[in-house]
Structure formats: structure tokens, C-alpha cells
XYZ file of C-alpha atoms in Angstrom:
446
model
C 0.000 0.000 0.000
C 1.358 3.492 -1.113
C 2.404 5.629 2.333
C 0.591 7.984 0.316
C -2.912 6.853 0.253
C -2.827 6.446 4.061
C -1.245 10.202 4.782
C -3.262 12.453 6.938
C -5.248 15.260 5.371
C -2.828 18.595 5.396
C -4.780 21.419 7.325
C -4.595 22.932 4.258
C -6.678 20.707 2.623
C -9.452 20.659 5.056
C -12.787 21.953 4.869
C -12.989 24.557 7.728
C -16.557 24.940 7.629
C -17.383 21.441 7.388
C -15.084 20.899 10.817
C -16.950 23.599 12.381
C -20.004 22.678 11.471
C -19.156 19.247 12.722
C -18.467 20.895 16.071
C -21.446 22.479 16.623
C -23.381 19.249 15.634
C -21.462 16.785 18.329
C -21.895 19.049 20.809
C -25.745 20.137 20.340
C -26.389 15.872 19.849
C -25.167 16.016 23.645
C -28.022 18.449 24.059
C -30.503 16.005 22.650
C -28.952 12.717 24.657
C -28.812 14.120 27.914
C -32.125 12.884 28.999
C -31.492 9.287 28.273
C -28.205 9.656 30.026
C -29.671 11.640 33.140
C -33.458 11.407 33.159
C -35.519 8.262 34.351
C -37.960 7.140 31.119
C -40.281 8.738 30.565
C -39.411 11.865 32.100
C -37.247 13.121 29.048
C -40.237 13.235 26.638
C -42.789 13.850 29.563
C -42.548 16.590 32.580
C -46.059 15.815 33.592
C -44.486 12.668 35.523
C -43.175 14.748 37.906
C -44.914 17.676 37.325
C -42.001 19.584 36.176
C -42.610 23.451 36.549
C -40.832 26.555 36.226
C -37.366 26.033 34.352
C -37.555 22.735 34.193
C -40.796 23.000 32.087
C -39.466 25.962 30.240
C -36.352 24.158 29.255
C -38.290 21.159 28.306
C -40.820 23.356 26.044
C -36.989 25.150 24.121
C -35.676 21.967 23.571
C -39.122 20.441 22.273
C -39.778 23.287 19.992
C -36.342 24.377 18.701
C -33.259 22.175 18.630
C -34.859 18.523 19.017
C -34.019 16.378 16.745
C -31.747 18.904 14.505
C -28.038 18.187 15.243
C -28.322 14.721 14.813
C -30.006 16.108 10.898
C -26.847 18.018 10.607
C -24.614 15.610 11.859
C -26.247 12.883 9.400
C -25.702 15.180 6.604
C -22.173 16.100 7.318
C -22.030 12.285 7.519
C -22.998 12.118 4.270
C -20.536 15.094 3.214
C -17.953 12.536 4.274
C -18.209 9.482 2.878
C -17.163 11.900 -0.224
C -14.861 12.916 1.149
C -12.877 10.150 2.034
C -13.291 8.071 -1.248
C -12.836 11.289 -3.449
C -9.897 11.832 -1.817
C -8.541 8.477 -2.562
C -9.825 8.311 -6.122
C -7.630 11.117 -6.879
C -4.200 8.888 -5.126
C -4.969 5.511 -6.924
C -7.551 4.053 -9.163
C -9.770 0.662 -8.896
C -11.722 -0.522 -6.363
C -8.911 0.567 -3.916
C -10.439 3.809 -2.163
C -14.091 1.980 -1.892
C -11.846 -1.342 -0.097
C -10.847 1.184 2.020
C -14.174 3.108 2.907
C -15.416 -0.578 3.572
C -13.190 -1.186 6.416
C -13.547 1.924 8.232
C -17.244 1.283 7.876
C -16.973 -2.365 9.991
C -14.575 -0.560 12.119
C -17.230 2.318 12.373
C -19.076 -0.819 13.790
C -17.323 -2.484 16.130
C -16.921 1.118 17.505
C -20.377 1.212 17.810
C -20.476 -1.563 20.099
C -18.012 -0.870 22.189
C -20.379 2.295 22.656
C -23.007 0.077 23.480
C -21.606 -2.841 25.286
C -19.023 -1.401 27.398
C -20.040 2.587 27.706
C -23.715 1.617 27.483
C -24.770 4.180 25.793
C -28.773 2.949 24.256
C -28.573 5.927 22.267
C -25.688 5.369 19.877
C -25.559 6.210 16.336
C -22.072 4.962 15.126
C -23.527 1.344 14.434
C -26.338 2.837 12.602
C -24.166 5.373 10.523
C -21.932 2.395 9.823
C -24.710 0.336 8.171
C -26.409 3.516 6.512
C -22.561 4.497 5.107
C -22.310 1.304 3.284
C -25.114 1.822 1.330
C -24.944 5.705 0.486
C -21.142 4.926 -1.095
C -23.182 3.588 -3.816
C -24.492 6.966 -4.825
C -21.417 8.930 -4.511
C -21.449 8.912 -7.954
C -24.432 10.698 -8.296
C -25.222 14.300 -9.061
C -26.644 17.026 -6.544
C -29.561 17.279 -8.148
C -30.232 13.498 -8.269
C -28.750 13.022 -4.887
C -31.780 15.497 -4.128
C -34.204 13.319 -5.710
C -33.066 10.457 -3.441
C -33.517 12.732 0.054
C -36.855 13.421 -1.624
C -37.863 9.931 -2.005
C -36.304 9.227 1.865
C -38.315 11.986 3.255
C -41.727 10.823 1.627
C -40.910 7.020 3.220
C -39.977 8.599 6.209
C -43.373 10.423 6.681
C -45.296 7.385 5.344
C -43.512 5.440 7.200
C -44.696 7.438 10.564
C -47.962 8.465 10.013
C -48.218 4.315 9.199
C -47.336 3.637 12.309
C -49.338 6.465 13.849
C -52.299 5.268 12.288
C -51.922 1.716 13.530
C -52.029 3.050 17.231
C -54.707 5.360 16.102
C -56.720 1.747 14.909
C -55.989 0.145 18.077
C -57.873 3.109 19.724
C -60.388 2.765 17.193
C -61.602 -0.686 17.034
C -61.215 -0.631 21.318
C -63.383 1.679 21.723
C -66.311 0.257 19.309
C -66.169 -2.788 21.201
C -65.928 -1.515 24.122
C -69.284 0.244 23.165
C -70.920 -3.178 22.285
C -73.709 -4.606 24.235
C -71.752 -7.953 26.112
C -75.321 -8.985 27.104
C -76.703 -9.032 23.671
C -73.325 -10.120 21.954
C -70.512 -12.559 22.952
C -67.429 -11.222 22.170
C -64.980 -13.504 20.103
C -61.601 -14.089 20.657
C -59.959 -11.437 18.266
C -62.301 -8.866 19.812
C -61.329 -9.784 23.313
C -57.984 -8.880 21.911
C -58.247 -6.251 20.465
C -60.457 -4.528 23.801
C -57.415 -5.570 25.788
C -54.800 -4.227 23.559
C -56.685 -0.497 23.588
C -56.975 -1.081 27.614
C -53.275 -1.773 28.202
C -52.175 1.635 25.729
C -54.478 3.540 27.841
C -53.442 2.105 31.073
C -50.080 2.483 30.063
C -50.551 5.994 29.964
C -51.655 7.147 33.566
C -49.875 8.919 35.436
C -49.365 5.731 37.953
C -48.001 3.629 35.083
C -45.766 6.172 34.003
C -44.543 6.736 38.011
C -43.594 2.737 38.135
C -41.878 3.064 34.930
C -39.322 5.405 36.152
C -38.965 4.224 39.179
C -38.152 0.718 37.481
C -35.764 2.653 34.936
C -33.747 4.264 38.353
C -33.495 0.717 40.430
C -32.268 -0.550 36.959
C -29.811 2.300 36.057
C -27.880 2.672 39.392
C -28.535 -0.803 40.961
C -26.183 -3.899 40.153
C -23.870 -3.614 37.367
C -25.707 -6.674 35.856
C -28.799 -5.082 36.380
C -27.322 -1.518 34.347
C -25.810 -3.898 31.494
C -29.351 -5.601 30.572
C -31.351 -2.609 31.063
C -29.161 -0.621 28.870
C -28.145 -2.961 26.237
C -31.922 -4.480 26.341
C -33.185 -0.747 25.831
C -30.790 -0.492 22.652
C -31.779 -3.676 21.171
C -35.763 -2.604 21.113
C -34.842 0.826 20.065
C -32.055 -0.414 17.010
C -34.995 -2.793 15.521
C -37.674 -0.493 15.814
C -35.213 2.409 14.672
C -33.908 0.546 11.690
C -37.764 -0.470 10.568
C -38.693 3.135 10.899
C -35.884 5.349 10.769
C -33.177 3.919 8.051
C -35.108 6.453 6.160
C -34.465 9.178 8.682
C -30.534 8.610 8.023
C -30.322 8.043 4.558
C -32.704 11.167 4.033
C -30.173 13.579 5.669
C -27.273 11.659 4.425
C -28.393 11.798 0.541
C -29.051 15.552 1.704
C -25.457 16.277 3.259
C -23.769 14.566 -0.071
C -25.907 16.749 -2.284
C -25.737 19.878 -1.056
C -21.381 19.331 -0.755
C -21.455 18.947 -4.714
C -23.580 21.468 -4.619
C -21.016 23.549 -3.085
C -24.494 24.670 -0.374
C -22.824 23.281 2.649
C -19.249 24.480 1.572
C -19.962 27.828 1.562
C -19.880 28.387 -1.981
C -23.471 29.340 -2.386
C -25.172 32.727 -2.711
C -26.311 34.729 0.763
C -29.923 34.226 -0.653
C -29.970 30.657 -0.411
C -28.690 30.677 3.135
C -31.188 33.615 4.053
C -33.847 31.725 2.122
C -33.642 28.525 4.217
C -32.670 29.937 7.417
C -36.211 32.196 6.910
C -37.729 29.635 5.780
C -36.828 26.518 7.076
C -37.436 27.939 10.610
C -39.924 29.730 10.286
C -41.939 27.010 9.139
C -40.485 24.485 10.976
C -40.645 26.444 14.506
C -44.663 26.643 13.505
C -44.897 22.909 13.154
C -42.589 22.298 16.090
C -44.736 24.565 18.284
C -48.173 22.715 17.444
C -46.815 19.552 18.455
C -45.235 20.590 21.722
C -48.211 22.560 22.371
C -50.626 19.074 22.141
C -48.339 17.192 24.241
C -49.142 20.084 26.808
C -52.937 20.154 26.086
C -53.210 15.957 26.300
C -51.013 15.914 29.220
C -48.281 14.274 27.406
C -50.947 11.088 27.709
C -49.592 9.516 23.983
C -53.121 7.351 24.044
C -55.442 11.125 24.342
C -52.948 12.796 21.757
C -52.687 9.430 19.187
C -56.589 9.764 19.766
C -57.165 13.243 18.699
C -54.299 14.372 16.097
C -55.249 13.334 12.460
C -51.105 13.737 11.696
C -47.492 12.807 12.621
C -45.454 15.961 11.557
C -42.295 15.019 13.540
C -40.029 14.375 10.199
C -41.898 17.353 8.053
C -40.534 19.821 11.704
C -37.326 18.433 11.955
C -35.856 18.522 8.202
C -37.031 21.960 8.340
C -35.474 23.562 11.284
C -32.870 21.616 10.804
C -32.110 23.059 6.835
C -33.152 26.470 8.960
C -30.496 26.050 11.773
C -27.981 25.102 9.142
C -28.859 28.488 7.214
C -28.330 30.703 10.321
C -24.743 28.493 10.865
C -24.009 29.406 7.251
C -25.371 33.114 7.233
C -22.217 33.794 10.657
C -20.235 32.065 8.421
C -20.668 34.029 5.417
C -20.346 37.226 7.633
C -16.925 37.112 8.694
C -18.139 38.301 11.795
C -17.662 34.531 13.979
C -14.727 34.059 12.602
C -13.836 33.416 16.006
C -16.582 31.345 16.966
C -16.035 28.676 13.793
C -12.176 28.639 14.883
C -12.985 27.673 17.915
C -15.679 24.783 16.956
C -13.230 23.851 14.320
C -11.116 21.660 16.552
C -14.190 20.222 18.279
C -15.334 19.199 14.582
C -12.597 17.392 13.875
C -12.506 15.419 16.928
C -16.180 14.687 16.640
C -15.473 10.859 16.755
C -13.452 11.337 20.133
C -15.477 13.700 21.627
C -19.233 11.537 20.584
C -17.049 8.788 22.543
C -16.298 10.946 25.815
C -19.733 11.839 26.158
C -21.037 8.731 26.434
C -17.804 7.705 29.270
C -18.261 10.702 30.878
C -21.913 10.952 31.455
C -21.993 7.038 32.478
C -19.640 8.315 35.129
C -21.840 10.817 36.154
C -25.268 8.736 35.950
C -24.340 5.313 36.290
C -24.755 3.594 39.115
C -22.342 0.906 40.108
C -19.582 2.421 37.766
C -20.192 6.107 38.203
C -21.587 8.193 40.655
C -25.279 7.275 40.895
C -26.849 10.556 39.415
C -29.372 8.783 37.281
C -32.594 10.236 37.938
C -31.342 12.151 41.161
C -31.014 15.349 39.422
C -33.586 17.932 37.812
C -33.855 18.771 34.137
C -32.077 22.267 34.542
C -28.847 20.449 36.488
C -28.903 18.180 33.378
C -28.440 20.620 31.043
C -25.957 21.862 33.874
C -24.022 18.959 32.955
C -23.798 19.193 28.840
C -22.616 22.844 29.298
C -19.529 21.604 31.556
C -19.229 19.175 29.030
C -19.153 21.600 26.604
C -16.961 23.958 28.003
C -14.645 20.566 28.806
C -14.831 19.519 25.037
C -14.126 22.719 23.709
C -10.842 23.530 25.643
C -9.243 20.477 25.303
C -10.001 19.895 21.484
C -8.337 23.379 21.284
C -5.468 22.414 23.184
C -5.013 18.582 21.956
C -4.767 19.335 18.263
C -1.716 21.999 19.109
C 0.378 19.219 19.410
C -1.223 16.486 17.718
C -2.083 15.517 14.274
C -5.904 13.380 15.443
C -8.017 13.136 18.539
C -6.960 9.358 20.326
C -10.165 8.080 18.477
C -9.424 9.250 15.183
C -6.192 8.538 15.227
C -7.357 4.663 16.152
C -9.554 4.441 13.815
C -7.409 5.716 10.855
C -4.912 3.463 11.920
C -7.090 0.112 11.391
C -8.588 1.355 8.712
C -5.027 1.667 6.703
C -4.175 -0.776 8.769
C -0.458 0.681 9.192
C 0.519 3.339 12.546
C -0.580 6.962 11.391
C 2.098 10.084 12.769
C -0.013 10.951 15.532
C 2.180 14.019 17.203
C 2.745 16.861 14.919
C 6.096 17.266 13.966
C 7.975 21.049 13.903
C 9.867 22.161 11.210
C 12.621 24.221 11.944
C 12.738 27.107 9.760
C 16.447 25.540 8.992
C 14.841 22.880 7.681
C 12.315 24.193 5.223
C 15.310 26.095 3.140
C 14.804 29.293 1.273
C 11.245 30.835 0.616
């Protein structure tokens, strides 16, 4: 293998924008994980269990309305901007099937990544084993144009809606058909078997949804979380299991939608930079504006059903959660793009910029810090213990934590510890990790 092929990209070379943009995304995902890594289920989605008030509310109704749901959109798409990245870098070193042989690898690596993420830093949450399976199928298109690439988010966002409201309406059915037999007269008419059923299976969602249910639930989710270490390693793993096959039979549209979206709008030149003010303006307007609209009529029915999923499945005739998201997530990347284009953050993007391009690292440390904090057995015990503000608390340390040492790290060297390890088994040959000086000696004349 040519030394070459495996050399690390010259800062030169790099995207700045991209990094940066890659920085703000791992850090606001933190924003969005927090409550699985702090909050007893269901109180992430729900403040009625413990009839949150004040802040606590407040910050639940921000986080509902505006950023949910939108960095892991961005990150997906800057996913996408990568896996172009890597193999057009490589198609320009060799030819042949070399630079996809390569991508291939760091995808399974991507994967067994993943699990360590889930099976030893038990995070229920992760995304690198999904990304991993949804990157082996968008190399196929990298071949593709933007506008085609375009087509193909268009067709994942219509499956991903479909997809939804599908499931929606099956709940919605269970209500349905429960209720009308619920209505029959028993006296008059012996119910058969499948109705039994189906009266039971619209009693249990309904059940499942009082306030007492929902009470047991997290106090089952606490005694699990910061009990026995065998007891935290089933729960969690067990939790990520139900959520990766329901996930991947719903949401393997969600991923490939922003993906096919991040790899058009690169050859586009949209999330370079290279675009026009008026198309940054246009979805930053745009996208949030309508997408804050959406966002706000869902939070607000959560609030007026009580965040009881049975009252709200009952009475809304639509599932708008992908239409809200895609939008203020296009709209959040706008406003990124618009400080961008002003020259004014300069500042503010060189600072994310390191942060970006230890995203890997730093996705990592989240997940081994925050089981330190939350875990029980392992860590401190916090799960549960703490209110939504101190939560949030917590990511800003983080934050601030992240942010300084990325800064400070890639002074001296050339990858974050993750990056570097996963570069290296993916060449499978020892990358320079500590950045070399050149003495101006060295370099000769000018």
C-alpha cells in the first residue's frame, strides 16, 4: 500500500466549515442525549411525571420546539458530506476498487466502535452502528449528481413520513376498534376471541398511559440504572436492542434522508460555503420559520393531552415530527451558514473547528463521561437524582470541557486518540499521531 494513500489530510486541505459545522453538531447531539443519560424514562419526553414546573418546564418546552431532533439532521448530513470525502480523496491517489476497499473497512470498524459504545459505555442511544450500516449503502451513490442526490432525500423523506404516520395510524386503529367494542352490548353479543384482543390491547395503551403507570416506569428505569452492574448492562443494552430494531424499521429512512441531503448539497457547493447569501437567508427564513410553527403545534398538544400519547394518538389526524425536523434543521444550518458568510464569527467557527474534527473522540467521551456521572455501580449514581435544569448543567460543563481540550489537543497532535485509532485500522499501518515542527532551517529558502 502506497504511504501515500494512508497520509493524513494537510490542514490545508481541510474543509474549515465542514469541521466547524461538525463541532457544533457533536456538541448540540449532547443536548438532545442528555435525557437518556440523566433522566428516568419517561421523564425526558414527559414533565407531567413529575410535574415539572418553572425552568424545568421551560427548558423542556426550548428543547421540544427548537433544537430537538436537529443536530443529529446536521450531523447525518455532514455524515454524508464525508463518505465523499474520504473516497474522493482516494480516487484522486490511486484508481480501482482501492479507495471503496478502504471506505469498507472503516465502515466495519465504524461498527465495532459502535459496540463498544453500546456494550461497554452503554450508551442505548448510539448512532455509530447505525451510521456504519447507513454508510455502506450511500457509497453507492457517490457517484451521483446534486440534483439526483436530491431526488433520493426526496424519495427518503416521503418514506420517512409514510412510514410514521403508518405507524401512527396503527395506534390510532388500536384506539379505534377498542373503543367500538368496548361500546358493544356484552349482554346481547358474545365477544370472540380477536375482539377480546383487540379490547385488551386499547386497555393496556391507555393504562399504560396514567400517570401511575408512568410513576412505576421510572422508578423501574432508576433501580435498573444505578442498581447492580448486571442489572445496568441488561437494562441498557436491552433498551438499545428494542430501540435499534424499531429504529432501523422506521428510521433507516431518517438517516439516509439527511445523508443523501449532506452529499448533495457538498457537490452542490451549499454546505461548503460556496453558495449565494440568498440561499442561506432563504432557508434559514424559511426553514425555521416554518419548521418552529410545526414544532410549536406539536409541543403545544403534548401540553394540552397531558403528554398522555393514548389522548394525543386519539385526537391528532397527523405525525409531523419528520416534516418539523428537516425543516429547522435546513433552517439552523442556514443561520450556521449566514455567521459564516459574515466574517463576523470568525472566532466562533475557529474555535468549533477543533471540536469538529474530533467529533469521533469527543461523541465517545460523552457517552464515558456521562456514564460516570449517571451510572450507578460504575459512576456516581446521578441517574434520575437530578432535575432537568442540572442536566443541562451537565452538557454545558461538558461543553466547556470539550471545547478547551479539542483546542489544546490538536496543538500538538495531528488526530483526537479516536481518530487517530480508527485511521490506523482502517489503513491498517501506525498513522504520525504528534505533529512534527519544522525548523525554519529545515524548510530552506522561501
Amino acid at each position: 500500500m502506497s504511504t501515500n494513500l494512508a497520509a493524513p489530510v494537510r490542514q490545508s486541505d481541510r474543509i474549515i466549515i465542514i469541521d466547524s459545522l461538525r463541532g457544533f453538531a457533536i456538541l448540540g447531539i449532547l443536548l438532545m442525549n442528555i435525557p437518556g443519560f440523566g433522566l428516568a424514562v419517561p421523564v425526558g419526553w414527559d414533565p407531567s411525571v413529575l410535574n415539572e414546573t418553572g425552568i424545568n418546564a421551560k427548558i423542556w418546552h426550548f428543547v421540544e420546539w427548537f433544537p430537538e431532533g436537529t443536530q443529529r439532521a446536521i450531523f447525518s448530513m455532514l455524515f454524508g458530506a464525508g463518505v465523499l470525502l474520504f473516497t474522493s480523496r482516494l480516487e484522486k491517489r490511486t484508481e480501482g476498487t482501492l479507495p471503496v476497499d478502504f471506505f469498507i473497512k472503516r465502515q466495519l470498524w465504524l461498527m465495532v466502535f459502535g459496540l463498544v459504545d453500546i456494550y461497554i459505555l452503554l450508551w442505548r442511544g448510539d448512532i455509530l452502528f447505525d451510521y456504519a450500516c447507513c454508510g455502506l449503502i450511500m457509497v453507492a451513490f457517490r457517484k451521483l449528481s446534486g440534483k439526483h442526490l436530491l431526488i433520493g432525500a426526496g424519495v427518503c423523506f416521503l418514506l420517512m413520513v409514510a412510514r410514521e404516520n403508518r405507524d401512527f395510524y396503527q395506534d390510532k386503529k388500536v384506539i379505534t376498534r377498542g373503543e367500538a367494542i368496548a361500546a358493544m352490548d356484552t349482554s346481547v353479543t358474545k365477544l370472540t376471541d380477536i375482539q377480546k384482543e383487540r379490547l385488551n390491547a386499547m386497555k393496556d395503551f391507555k393504562e399504560n398511559n396514567t400517570h401511575e403507570k408512568k410513576v412505576k416506569r421510572m422508578q423501574k428505569s432508576i433501580l435498573n440504572t444505578t442498581g447492580s452492574y448486571e442489572d445496568l448492562y441488561e437494562y441498557r443494552t436491552s433498551q438499545y436492542i428494542n430501540s435499534l430494531v424499531r429504529y432501523l424499521y422506521l428510521g433507516i429512512w431518517d438517516i439516509l434522508l439527511f445523508m443523501f441531503l449532506g452529499m448533495a448539497l457538498f457537490k452542490l457547493g451549499i454546505l461548503t460555503g460556496e453558495a449565494s447569501v440568498k440561499w442561506y437567508w432563504i432557508m434559514a427564513i424559511g426553514g425555521l420559520g416554518l419548521g418552529l410553527t410545526v414544532s410549536y403545534f406539536r409541543a403545544q398538544s403534548a401540553i394540552d393531552y397531558n403528554f398522555n400519547w393514548f389522548e394525543l394518538t386519539k385526537h391528532t389526524k397527523f405525525e409531523a415530527y419528520t416534516l418539523s425536523r428537516t425543516l429547522r434543521a435546513l433552517g439552523i444550518f442556514g443561520t450556521l451558514m449566514l455567521l459564516f458568510k459574515s466574517g463576523w464569527f470568525k472566532w466562533l467557527f475557529n474555535m468549533m473547528r477543533p471540536v469538529g474534527q474530533m467529533a469521533f473522540t469527543n461523541y465517545l467521551t460523552q457517552s464515558l463521561i456521562c456514564g460516570i456521572i449517571f451510572y450507578g455501580t460504575v459512576g456516581f449514581g446521578m441517574f434520575g437524582k437530578m432535575q432537568r435544569y442540572e442536566v443541562y448543567c451537565v452538557v454545558l460543563s461538558i461543553w466547556v470541557l470539550q471545547i478547551i481540550w479539542s483546542n489544546i489537543w490538536l496543538r500538538y497532535f495531528n488526530f483526537g486518540p479516536m481518530e487517530w485509532a480508527w485511521r490506523s485500522l482502517t489503513y491498517w499501518k501506525k498513522q504520525p499521531f504528534r505533529k512534527v515542527k519544522v525548523s525554519k532551517e529545515s524548510t530552506g529558502p522561501a
